[in-house]
Amino acid sequence: MRHAVQIGLMLAALGLGEAAAGAWTREEGTGQVIFSTGRRVAPVGALTGRIADEDSNTTQIFVEYGLFNDLTIGATLFAELSSTDLGEGSASAGLFLRQRLWQGERGVVSVQAGYIHPIEDIFPGEFGRNGSASEQEVEVRALYGHSWWGDWGSAFFSGEAGYDWHGDAEADEIRLDATIGWEPYRCCLALMSGFATVPVGGGGSGDASLTIAPSIAYTIWPDIGRNHKKPQGPVRPATIQIGINYDLLNSDDGLGVQLSLWRRF
């Protein structure tokens, strides 16, 4: 598998505060974990010291594992806590399955289904009881990925389209996500992601969104030493990613900054 495809397995969707993978499935018996932490402030100037109207912090743990070469399972834990509104926040846990339907030399097509459940009630106090609490969510996705490589490095595209069913509190959503990545060197990766949501049906109301999320990632490969021999056993590098995200349709939401650590196992 080319390195661009390997990177495609390790996308972190910085635009939504949620880690995610691309269209590729993991090899059987291998996995990865992504730990992400972020902060969102509004207005944007609050990042430079102005008083923030809204200030929230997010944390997520994302794990996926290859049951078979064409079937990947995964789980997520996500929490968001407001620093300006006491007791406002959300927490959820989710599971998903990604099934590969087709793979060529450079392209792949997959489908994914998942379920997210709110877990605010397991926390003491008023957390999540004053607003922004999560809700049950069922999601289905169709995913496509493509990679390129040459003397200039490697690159990939990963796109997905899906439908998210929410509980009665919010409208359902149609979601379109896309990421392009370019790796000029084995250690360094530049990414540009876009995430669009359109509310439809459901028992509540919601706003359409169009978020852009540029980021960069640096991979720390094991040192091969002076004898230039390859390490024994599987190679499990660690990757650090940092990026920003901004909703073009909802500027009042402010600017988000996020840091992610990827680790294969």
Coordinates of C-alpha atoms in Angstrom, one line a residue, residues 154-255:
S154 CA 2.2 11.6 -2.9
A155 CA -1.3 13.0 -2.6
F156 CA -4.8 11.8 -1.9
F157 CA -8.5 12.8 -2.0
S158 CA -11.1 11.4 0.4
G159 CA -14.8 12.4 0.1
E160 CA -18.0 11.2 1.7
A161 CA -21.7 11.9 1.5
G162 CA -24.2 10.8 4.1
Y163 CA -27.4 11.2 6.1
D164 CA -27.5 11.7 9.9
W165 CA -30.7 11.0 11.7
H166 CA -31.0 13.0 15.0
G167 CA -33.4 12.8 17.9
D168 CA -36.4 15.0 18.2
A169 CA -34.4 18.1 19.4
E170 CA -32.7 18.8 16.1
A171 CA -33.3 18.4 12.4
D172 CA -31.7 15.5 10.5
E173 CA -28.7 16.4 8.3
I174 CA -27.3 15.7 4.9
R175 CA -23.5 15.8 5.2
L176 CA -20.8 16.3 2.5
D177 CA -17.1 16.0 3.6
A178 CA -14.0 16.2 1.5
T179 CA -10.2 16.3 2.2
I180 CA -7.2 16.6 0.0
G181 CA -3.7 16.0 1.2
W182 CA -0.2 16.4 -0.2
E183 CA 2.9 14.8 1.3
P184 CA 6.0 16.2 -0.4
Y185 CA 8.2 14.4 2.1
R186 CA 7.7 11.2 4.1
C187 CA 7.4 13.1 7.3
C188 CA 5.2 16.1 6.4
L189 CA 1.6 16.3 5.2
A190 CA -0.5 19.3 4.3
L191 CA -4.3 18.9 4.3
M192 CA -7.3 21.0 3.4
S193 CA -10.7 19.8 4.5
G194 CA -14.2 21.0 3.9
F195 CA -17.4 20.0 5.7
A196 CA -21.0 20.9 4.7
T197 CA -24.2 20.2 6.5
V198 CA -27.8 20.8 5.3
P199 CA -30.7 20.4 7.8
V200 CA -33.6 18.4 6.5
G201 CA -36.8 17.1 8.1
G202 CA -36.5 16.1 11.7
G203 CA -38.4 17.5 14.7
G204 CA -36.2 20.6 15.3
S205 CA -34.4 23.3 13.4
G206 CA -30.8 23.8 12.4
D207 CA -28.5 26.0 10.4
A208 CA -26.6 25.0 7.3
S209 CA -22.8 25.1 7.7
L210 CA -19.8 25.2 5.4
T211 CA -16.6 24.7 7.4
I212 CA -13.0 24.9 6.0
A213 CA -10.2 23.3 8.0
P214 CA -6.5 23.6 6.8
S215 CA -4.0 21.6 8.8
I216 CA -0.5 20.2 8.8
A217 CA 0.8 16.9 10.2
Y218 CA 4.3 15.7 11.1
T219 CA 5.1 12.0 11.4
I220 CA 7.9 10.7 13.7
W221 CA 9.3 7.6 12.2
P222 CA 11.5 5.2 14.2
D223 CA 15.3 5.9 14.0
I224 CA 17.0 3.3 11.9
G225 CA 20.4 4.0 13.4
R226 CA 23.9 4.2 11.9
N227 CA 23.7 0.7 10.4
H228 CA 20.7 1.7 8.3
K229 CA 18.9 -1.5 9.2
K230 CA 15.1 -1.5 9.3
P231 CA 13.5 -1.9 12.7
Q232 CA 12.4 -5.4 13.7
G233 CA 8.6 -6.0 13.7
P234 CA 5.8 -3.6 12.6
V235 CA 6.6 0.1 12.1
R236 CA 4.3 2.2 14.3
P237 CA 5.0 5.9 13.8
A238 CA 3.4 8.7 15.8
T239 CA 1.9 11.7 14.0
I240 CA 1.1 15.2 15.4
Q241 CA -1.4 17.3 13.6
I242 CA -2.4 20.9 14.2
G243 CA -5.0 23.0 12.3
I244 CA -7.7 25.6 12.4
N245 CA -11.4 25.5 11.4
Y246 CA -13.9 28.2 10.5
D247 CA -17.6 28.1 9.4
L248 CA -18.1 30.4 6.4
L249 CA -21.9 30.4 6.9
N250 CA -21.9 31.0 10.6
S251 CA -19.1 33.5 11.4
D252 CA -20.6 34.1 14.9
D253 CA -19.3 30.6 15.9
G254 CA -15.8 32.0 15.9
L255 CA -12.6 30.2 15.1

